[in-house]
Short mmCIF file of C-alpha atoms and ligand atoms in Angstrom, two decimals:
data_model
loop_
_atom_site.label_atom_id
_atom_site.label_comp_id
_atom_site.label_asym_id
_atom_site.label_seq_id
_atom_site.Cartn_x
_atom_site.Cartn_y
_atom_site.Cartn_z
CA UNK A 1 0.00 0.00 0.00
CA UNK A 2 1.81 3.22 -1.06
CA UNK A 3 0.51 6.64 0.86
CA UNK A 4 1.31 9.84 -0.51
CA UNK A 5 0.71 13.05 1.58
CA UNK A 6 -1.34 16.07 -0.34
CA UNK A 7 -2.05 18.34 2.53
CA UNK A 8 -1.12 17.84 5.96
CA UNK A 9 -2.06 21.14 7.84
CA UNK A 10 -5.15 21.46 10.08
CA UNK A 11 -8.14 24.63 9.80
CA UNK A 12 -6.53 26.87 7.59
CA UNK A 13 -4.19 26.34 4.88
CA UNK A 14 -0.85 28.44 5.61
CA UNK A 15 1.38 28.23 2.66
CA UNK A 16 4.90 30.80 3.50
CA UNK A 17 8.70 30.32 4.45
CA UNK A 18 7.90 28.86 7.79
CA UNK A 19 6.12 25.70 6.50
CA UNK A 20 7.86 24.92 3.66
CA UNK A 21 8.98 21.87 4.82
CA UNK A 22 5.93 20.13 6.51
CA UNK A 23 3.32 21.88 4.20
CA UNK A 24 0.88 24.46 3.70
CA UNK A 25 -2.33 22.21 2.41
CA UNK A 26 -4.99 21.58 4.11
CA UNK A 27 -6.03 17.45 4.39
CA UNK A 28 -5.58 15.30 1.96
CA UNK A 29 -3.80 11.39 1.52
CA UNK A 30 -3.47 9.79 -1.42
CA UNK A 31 -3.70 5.80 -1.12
CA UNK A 32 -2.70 2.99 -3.43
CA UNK A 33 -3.28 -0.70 -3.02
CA UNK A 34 -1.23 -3.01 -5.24
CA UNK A 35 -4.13 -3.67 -7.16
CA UNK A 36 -4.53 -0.82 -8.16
CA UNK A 37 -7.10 0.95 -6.11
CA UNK A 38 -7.17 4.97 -5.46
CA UNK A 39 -8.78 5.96 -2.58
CA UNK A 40 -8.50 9.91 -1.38
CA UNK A 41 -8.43 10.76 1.88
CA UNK A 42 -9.98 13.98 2.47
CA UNK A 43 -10.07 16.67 -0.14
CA UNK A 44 -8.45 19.76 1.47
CA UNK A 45 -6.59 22.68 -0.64
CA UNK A 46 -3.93 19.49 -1.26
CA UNK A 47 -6.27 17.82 -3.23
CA UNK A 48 -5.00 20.92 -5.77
CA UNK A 49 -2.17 19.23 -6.45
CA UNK A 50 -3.07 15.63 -6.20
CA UNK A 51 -5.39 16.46 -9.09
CA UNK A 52 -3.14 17.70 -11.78
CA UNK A 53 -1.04 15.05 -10.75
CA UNK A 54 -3.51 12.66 -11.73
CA UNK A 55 -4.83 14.79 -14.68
CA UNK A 56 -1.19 14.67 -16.24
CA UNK A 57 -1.35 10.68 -16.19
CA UNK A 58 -4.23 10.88 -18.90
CA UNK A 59 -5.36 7.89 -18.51
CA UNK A 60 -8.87 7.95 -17.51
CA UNK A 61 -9.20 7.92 -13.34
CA UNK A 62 -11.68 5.95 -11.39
CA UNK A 63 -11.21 7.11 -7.88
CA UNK A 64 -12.67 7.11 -4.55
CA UNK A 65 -12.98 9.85 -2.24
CA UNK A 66 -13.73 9.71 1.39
CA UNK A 67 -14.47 12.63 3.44
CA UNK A 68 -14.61 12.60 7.15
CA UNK A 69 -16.42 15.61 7.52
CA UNK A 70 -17.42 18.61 5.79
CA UNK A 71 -15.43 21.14 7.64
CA UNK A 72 -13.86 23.91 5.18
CA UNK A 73 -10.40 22.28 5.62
CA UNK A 74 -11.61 18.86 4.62
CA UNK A 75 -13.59 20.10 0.95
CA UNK A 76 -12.10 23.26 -0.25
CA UNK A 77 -10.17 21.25 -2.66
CA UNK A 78 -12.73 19.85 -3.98
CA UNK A 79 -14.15 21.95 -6.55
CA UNK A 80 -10.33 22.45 -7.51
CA UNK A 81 -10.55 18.52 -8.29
CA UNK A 82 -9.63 18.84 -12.06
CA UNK A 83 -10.40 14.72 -12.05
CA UNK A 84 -14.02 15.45 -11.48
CA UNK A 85 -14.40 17.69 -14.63
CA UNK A 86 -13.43 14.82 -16.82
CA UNK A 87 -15.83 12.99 -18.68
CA UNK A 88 -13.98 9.63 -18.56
CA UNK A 89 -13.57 9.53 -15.34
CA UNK A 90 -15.78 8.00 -12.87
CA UNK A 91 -15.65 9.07 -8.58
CA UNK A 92 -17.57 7.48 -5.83
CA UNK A 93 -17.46 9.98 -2.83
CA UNK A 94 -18.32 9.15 1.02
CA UNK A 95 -18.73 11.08 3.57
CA UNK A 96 -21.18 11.13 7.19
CA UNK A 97 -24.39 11.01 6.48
CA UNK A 98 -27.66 10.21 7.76
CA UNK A 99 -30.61 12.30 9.78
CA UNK A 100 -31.44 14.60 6.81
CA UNK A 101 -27.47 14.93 6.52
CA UNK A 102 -26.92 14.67 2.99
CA UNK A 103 -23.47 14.51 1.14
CA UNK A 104 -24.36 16.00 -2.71
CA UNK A 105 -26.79 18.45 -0.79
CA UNK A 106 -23.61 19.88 0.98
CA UNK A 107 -21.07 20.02 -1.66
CA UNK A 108 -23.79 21.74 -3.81
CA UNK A 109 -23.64 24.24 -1.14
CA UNK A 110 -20.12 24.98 -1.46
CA UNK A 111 -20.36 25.55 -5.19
CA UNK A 112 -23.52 27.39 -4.69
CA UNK A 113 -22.90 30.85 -7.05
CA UNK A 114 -22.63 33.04 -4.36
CA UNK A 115 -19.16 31.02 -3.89
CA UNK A 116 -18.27 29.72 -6.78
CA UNK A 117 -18.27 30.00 -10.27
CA UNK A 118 -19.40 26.15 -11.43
CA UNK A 119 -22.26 24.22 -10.04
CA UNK A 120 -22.04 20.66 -9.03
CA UNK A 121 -24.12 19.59 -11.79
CA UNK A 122 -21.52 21.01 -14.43
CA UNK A 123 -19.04 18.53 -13.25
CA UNK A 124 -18.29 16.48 -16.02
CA UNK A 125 -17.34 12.60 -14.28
CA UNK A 126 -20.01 9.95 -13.46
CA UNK A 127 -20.08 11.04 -9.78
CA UNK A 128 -21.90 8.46 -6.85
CA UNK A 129 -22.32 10.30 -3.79
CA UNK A 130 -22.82 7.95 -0.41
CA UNK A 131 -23.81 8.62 2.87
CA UNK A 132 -21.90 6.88 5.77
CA UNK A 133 -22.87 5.59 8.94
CA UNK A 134 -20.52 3.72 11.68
CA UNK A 135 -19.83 0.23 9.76
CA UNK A 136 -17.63 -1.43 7.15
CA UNK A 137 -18.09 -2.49 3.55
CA UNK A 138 -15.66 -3.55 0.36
CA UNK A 139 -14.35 -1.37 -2.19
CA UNK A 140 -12.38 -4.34 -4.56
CA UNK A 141 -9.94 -5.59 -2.48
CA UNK A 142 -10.03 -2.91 -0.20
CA UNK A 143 -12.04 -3.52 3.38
CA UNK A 144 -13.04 -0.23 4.53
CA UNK A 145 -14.25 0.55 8.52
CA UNK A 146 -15.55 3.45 9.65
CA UNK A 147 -15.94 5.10 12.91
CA UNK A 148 -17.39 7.95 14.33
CA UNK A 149 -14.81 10.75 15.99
CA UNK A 150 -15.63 12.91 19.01
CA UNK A 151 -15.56 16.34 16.79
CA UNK A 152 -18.26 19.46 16.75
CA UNK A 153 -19.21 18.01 13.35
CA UNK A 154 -21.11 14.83 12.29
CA UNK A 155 -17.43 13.21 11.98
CA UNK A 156 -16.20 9.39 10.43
CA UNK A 157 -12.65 7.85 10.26
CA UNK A 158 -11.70 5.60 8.01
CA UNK A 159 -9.84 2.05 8.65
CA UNK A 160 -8.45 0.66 5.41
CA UNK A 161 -7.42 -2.95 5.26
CA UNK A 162 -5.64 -4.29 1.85
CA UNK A 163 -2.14 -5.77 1.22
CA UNK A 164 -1.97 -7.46 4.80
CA UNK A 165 -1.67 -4.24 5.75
CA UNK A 166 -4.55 -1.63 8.13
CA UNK A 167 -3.98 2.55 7.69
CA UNK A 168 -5.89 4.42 9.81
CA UNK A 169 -7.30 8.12 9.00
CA UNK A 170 -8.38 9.76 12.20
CA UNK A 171 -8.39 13.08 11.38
CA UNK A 172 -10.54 15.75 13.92
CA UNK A 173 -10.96 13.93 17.12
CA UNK A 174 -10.94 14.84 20.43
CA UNK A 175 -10.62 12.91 23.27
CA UNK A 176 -13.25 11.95 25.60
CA UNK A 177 -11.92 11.64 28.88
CA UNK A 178 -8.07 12.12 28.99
CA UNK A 179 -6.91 8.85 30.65
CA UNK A 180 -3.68 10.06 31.82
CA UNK A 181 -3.27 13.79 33.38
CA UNK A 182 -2.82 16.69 31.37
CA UNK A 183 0.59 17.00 33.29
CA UNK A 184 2.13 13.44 32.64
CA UNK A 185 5.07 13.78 30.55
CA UNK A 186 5.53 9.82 30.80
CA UNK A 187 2.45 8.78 28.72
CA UNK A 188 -0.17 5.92 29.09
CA UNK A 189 1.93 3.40 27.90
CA UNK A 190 -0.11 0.19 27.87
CA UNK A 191 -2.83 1.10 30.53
CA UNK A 192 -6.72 1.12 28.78
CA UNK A 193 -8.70 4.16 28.60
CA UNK A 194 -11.51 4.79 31.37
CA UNK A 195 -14.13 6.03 28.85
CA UNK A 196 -15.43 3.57 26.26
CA UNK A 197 -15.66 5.82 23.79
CA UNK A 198 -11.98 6.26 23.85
CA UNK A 199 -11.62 2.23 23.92
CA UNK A 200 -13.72 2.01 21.12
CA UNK A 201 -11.24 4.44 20.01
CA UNK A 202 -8.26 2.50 20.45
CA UNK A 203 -10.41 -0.70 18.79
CA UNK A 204 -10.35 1.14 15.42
CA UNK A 205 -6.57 1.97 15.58
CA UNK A 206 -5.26 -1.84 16.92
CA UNK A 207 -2.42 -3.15 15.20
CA UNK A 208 -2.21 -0.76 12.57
CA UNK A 209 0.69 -0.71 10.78
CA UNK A 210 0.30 3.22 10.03
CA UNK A 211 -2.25 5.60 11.88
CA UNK A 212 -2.96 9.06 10.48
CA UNK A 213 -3.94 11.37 13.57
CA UNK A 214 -5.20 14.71 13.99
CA UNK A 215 -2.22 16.01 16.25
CA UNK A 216 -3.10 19.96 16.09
CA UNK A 217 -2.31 20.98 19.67
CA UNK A 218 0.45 20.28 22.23
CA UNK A 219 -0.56 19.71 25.74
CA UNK A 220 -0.37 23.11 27.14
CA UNK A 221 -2.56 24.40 23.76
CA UNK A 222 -5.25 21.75 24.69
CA UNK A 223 -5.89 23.18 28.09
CA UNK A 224 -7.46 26.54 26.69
CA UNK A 225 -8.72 24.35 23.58
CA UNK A 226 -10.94 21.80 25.77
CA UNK A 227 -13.89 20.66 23.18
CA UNK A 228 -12.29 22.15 19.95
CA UNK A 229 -12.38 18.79 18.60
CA UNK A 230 -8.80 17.93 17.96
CA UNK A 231 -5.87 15.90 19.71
CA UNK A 232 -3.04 17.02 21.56
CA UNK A 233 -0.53 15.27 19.67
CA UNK A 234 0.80 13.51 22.95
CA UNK A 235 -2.41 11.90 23.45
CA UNK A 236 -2.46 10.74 20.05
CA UNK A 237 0.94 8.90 21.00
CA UNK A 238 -0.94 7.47 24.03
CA UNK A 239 -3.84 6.09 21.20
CA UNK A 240 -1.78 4.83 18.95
CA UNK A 241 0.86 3.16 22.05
CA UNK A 242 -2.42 1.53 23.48
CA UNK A 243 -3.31 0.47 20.23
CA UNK A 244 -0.17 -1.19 19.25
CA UNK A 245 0.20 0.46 16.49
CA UNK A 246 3.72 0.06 14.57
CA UNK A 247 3.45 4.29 13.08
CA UNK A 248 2.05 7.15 14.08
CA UNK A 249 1.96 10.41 11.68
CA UNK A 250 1.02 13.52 13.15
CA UNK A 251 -1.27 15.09 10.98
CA UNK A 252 -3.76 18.11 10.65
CA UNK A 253 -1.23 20.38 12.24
CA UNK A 254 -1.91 23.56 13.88
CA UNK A 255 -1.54 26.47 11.18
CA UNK A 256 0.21 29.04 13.33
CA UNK A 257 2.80 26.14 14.45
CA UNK A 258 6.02 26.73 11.89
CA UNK A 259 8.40 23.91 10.78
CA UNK A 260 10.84 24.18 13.90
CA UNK A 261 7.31 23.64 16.28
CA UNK A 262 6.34 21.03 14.58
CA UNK A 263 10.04 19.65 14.75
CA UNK A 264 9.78 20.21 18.75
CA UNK A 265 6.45 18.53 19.21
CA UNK A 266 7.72 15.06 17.14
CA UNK A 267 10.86 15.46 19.86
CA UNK A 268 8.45 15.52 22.58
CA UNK A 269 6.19 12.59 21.15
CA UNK A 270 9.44 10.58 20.33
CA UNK A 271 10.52 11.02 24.20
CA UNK A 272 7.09 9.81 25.29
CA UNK A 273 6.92 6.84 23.34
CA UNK A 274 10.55 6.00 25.13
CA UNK A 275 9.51 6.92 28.65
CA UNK A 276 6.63 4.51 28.40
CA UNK A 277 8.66 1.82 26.79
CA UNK A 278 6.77 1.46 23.69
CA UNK A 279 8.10 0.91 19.96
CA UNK A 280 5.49 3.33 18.19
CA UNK A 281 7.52 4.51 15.25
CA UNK A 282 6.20 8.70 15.41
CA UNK A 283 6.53 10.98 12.43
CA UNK A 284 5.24 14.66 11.31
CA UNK A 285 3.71 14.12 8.38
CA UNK A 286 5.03 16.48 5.69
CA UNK A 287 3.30 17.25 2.27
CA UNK A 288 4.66 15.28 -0.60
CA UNK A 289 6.05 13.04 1.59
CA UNK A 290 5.85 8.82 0.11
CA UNK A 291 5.30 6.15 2.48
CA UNK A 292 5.22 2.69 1.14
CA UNK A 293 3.61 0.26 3.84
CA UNK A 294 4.87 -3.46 3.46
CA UNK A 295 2.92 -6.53 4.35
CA UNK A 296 2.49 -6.66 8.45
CA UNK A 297 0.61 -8.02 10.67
CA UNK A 298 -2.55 -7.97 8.54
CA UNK A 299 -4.62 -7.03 12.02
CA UNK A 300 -8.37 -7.12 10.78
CA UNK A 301 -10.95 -5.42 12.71
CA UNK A 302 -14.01 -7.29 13.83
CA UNK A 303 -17.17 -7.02 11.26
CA UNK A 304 -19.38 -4.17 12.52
CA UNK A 305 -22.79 -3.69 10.64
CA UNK A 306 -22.69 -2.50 6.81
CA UNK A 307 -21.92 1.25 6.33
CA UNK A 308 -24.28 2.69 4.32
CA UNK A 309 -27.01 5.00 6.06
CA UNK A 310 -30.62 4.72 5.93
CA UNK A 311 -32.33 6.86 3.51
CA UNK A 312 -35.05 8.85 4.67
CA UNK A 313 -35.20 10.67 8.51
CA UNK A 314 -38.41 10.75 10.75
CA UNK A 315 -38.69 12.88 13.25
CA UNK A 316 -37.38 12.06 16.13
CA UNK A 317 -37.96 13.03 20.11
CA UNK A 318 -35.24 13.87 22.46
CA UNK A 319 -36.36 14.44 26.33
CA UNK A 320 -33.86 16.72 27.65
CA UNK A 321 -33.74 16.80 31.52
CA UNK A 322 -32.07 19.02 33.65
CA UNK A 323 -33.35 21.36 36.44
CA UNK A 324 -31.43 24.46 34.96
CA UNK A 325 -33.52 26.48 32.42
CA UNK A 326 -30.50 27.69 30.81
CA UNK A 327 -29.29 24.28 29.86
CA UNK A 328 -33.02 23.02 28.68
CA UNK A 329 -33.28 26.65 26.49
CA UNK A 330 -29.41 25.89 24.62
CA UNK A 331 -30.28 22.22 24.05
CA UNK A 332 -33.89 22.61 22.94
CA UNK A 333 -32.59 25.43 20.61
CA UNK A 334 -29.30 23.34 18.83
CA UNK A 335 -31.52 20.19 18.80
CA UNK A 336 -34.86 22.02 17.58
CA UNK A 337 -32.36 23.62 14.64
CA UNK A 338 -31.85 19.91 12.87
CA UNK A 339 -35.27 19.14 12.74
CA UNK A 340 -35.83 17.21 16.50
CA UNK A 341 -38.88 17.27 18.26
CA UNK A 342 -37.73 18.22 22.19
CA UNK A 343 -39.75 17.59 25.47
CA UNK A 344 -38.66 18.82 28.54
CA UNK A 345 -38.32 18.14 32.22
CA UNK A 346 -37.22 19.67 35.50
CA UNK A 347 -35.94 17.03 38.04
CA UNK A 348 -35.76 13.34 37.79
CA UNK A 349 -39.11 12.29 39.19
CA UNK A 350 -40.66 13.97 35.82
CA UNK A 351 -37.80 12.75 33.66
CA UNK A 352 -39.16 8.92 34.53
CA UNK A 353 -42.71 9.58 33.73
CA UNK A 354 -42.17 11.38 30.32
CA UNK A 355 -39.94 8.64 29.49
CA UNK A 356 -42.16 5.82 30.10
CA UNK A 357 -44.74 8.02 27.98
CA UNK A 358 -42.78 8.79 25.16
CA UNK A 359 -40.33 6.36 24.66
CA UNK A 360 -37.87 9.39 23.14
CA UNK A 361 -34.55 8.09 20.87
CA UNK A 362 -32.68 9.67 22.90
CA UNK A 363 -32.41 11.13 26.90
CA UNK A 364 -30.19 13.44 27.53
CA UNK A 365 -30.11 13.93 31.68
CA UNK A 366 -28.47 15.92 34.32
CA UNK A 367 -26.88 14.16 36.56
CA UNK A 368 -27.40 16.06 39.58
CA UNK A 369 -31.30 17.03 40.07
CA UNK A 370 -33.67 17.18 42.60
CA UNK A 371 -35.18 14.39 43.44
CA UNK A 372 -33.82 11.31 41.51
CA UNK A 373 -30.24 12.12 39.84
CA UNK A 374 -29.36 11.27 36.73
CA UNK A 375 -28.11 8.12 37.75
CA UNK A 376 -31.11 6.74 39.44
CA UNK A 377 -33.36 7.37 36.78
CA UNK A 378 -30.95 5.58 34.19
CA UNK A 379 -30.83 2.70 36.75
CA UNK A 380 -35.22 2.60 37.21
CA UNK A 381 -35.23 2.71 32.82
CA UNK A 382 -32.88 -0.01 32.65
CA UNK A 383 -35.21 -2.30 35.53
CA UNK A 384 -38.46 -1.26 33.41
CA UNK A 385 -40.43 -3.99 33.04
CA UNK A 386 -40.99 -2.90 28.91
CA UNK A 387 -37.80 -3.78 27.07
CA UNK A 388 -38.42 -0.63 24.76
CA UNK A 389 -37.51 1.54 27.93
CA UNK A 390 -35.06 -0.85 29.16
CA UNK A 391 -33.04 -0.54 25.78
CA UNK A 392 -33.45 4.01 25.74
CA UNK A 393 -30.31 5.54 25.16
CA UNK A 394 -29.43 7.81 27.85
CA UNK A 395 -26.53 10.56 27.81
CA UNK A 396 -25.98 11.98 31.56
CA UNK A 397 -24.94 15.29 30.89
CA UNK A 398 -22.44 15.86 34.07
CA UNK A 399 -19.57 18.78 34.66
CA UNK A 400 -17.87 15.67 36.69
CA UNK A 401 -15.46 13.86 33.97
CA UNK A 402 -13.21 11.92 36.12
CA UNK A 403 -12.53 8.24 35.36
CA UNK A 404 -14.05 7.15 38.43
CA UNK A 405 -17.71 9.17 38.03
CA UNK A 406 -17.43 7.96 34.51
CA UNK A 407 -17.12 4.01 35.60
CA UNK A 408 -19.73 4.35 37.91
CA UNK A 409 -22.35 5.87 35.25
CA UNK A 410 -21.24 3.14 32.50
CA UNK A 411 -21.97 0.32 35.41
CA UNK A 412 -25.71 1.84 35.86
CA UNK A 413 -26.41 2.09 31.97
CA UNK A 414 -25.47 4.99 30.79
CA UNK A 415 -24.94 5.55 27.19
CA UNK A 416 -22.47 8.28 26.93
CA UNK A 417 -21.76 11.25 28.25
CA UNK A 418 -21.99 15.42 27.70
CA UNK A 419 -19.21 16.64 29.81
CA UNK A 420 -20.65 20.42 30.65
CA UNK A 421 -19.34 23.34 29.30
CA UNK A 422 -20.26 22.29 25.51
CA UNK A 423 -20.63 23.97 22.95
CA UNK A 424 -23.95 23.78 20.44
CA UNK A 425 -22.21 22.87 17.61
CA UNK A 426 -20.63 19.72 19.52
CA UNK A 427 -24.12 18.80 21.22
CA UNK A 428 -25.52 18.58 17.75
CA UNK A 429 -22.80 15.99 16.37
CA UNK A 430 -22.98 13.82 19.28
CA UNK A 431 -26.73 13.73 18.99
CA UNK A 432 -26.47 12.93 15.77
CA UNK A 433 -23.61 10.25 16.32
CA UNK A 434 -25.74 8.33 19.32
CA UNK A 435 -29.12 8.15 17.33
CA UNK A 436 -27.76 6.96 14.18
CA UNK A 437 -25.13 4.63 15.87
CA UNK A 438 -28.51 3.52 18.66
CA UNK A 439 -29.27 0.75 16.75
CA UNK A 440 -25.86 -1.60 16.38
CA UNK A 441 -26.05 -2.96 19.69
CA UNK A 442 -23.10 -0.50 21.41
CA UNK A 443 -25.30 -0.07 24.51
CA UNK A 444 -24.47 -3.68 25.54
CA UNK A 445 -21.07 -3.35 25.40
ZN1 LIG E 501 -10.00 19.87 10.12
ZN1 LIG E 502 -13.24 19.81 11.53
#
């Protein structure tokens, strides 16, 4: 499997003298499997280049691109695509979808004429556009996986498994619960994560032989950067060293970090891997930069459910509990926005009985009201005697995220978890990522 780097900066692209060397592009990876198979990674301001590239080759192109989210820095190359504007060629493009989420719908937008000059429907390549949920399917030879990342945008990674060997694209993630303190400088090493969303995490990177991983902040960034949506690029070591990954590139950097930062930051993540003993290889990934993966350990990921998402959205009801008005009036506003039907409660007691009633998709609860906490009421739903109440997914929204709250919530039922402050923008990807994810049987876990 041959990987070729497009674009490797994060947010913004910064072209100048102080990123000459790691790049100015925003995302974009070129992959080749040896038979033959082009899959694009993203299609940031790198995909520029990537598509002359291809252009020059003349041969007609049949490609496909995957998009992990929609984000300016993930499809601002893509009307710059010269591939797509050739008749000959053929594209199948995925990206999240799902909920009235709608890849062509959003790429129209972009090249809307406000913004751009061409319309989507002047593109001249047979174009299929599919929408994504959490699952895995077959492209040739190629055994894709996809996941959904912890971002303020409806966001997927992509595990791709050809050639005996796995590459993973994790691009725009956050972590969900730190597992080791934001003033370690020794590292996990092999200890597990506390939150399962950051084992299931660690699932999708296991044994790959290279892991691409949003790395935009350092440590001391992330503290003021808390729900952003991106790694500290130690953490990322931490993934990729629980994950036993053999390589780690750190990816989707930081736009005002120059060449020389980025040069400090691998230092740091090299000295991290030693201190906790592991033999992650760590790189910065730089633009143009080749990478030719040999056969390894051919680590497969376990089948997960296929990944195409249901066409066509009901309506769905969310019950949002909490006793502060304040919290009730942001969520019923963000969730109201996409289309969600909301009803309301003020302390746990109420919470129970408009659950029972309604049978919602989704709770999201406080964990400390009057009454009945959070908690409790997640422990009376899951002792209902009707299995449709028993099986509710329920997200405790809590301001506690230490490992040991965390544990205790997971042990009474809990779904997941909205770790207050948050942000609108992040409440409405989670939502989004727990309804269309409800059905796959994660709640047993
Ligand atoms: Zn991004
Ligand atoms: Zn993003």
């Amino acid at each position: 499997m041959l990987v070729r780097f497009w674009g490797t900066r994060g947010s913004l692209a910064k072209p100048g003298p102080g990123t000459l060397r790691y790049g100015g592009n925003t995302s974009c990876v070129e992959i080749r499997t040896a038979s033959g198979a082009l899959i694009v990674l993203d299609c940031g301001t790198g995909a520029h280049g990537l598509g002359q590239a291809l252009s020059a080759e003349g041969a007609p192109v049949r490609g496909h691109l995957m998009i992990t989210h929609t984000h300016w820095d993930h499809i601002q190359g893509f009307p710059f695509f010269a591939p797509l504007f050739q008749r000959a060629n053929e594209w199948d493009i995925y990206a999240p979808g799902g909920l009235g989420l709608q890849l062509e719908r959003t790429l129209a937008g972009q090249m809307e004429y406000t913004y751009f000059p061409v319309t989507l429907q002047q593109l001249g390549a047979v174009i299929r556009y599919h929408d994504l949920v959490e699952g895995s399917f077959m492209l040739d030879d190629v055994r894709v996986v996809t996941k959904y990342l912890n971002h303020p945008a409806l966001a997927l990674g992509y595990r791709l498994e050809a050639d005996s060997v796995a590459l993973v694209y994790s691009s725009d993630h956050e972590p969900h619960v730190p597992w080791v303190s934001m003033d370690s400088v020794a590292g996990a090493g092999d200890a597990p994560p506390a939150h399962r969303e950051d084992l299931r995490h660690v699932e999708f990177l296991a044994g790959a032989d290279l892991v691409i991983h949003d790395a935009q902040y350092d440590l001391a960034e992330y503290r003021e950067k808390v729900g952003w949506g991106h790694t500290p690029a130690e953490y990322a070591v931490d993934y990729a060293l629980a994950a036993r990954a053999r390589r780690l590139a750190l990816y989707h950097h930081e736009p005002v970090r120059d060449d020389a930062g980025v040069d400090a930051l691998l230092e740091s993540c090299r000295r991290r891997v030693v201190s906790a003993g592991g033999q992650l290889e760590v790189f910065a990934a730089a633009e143009g930069q080749v990478i030719e993966l040999a056969e390894g350990a051919g680590a497969t990921m376990a089948a997960t459910r296929p990944a195409a998402a249901p066409s066509g959205a009901s309506p769905e009801t969310i019950l949002v509990a909490d006793d502060d008005p304040t919290i009730v009036m942001l969520l019923r506003a963000s969730l109201e926005s996409d289309g969600f039907r909301v009803v309301t409660a003020g302390d746990g007691k109420a919470a129970l009985d408009v659950a029972r009633a309604e049978r919602p998709a989704l709770l999201l609860l406080d964990w400390q009201m009057p009454g009945i906490s959070g908690v409790e009421v997640t422990r009376a739903l899951r002792d209902d005697t009707d299995p449709a109440v028993r099986a509710l997914p329920v997200v405790l929204i809590t301001a506690q995220s230490g490992a040991e709250n965390t544990a205790a919530g997971f042990a009474a039922g809990v779904t997941d978890y909205l770790t207050k402050p948050f942000r609108p923008a992040h409440v409405r990807a989670r939502v989004r990522t727990w309804l269309l994810r409800r059905d796959d049987g994660a709640a047993e876990r």
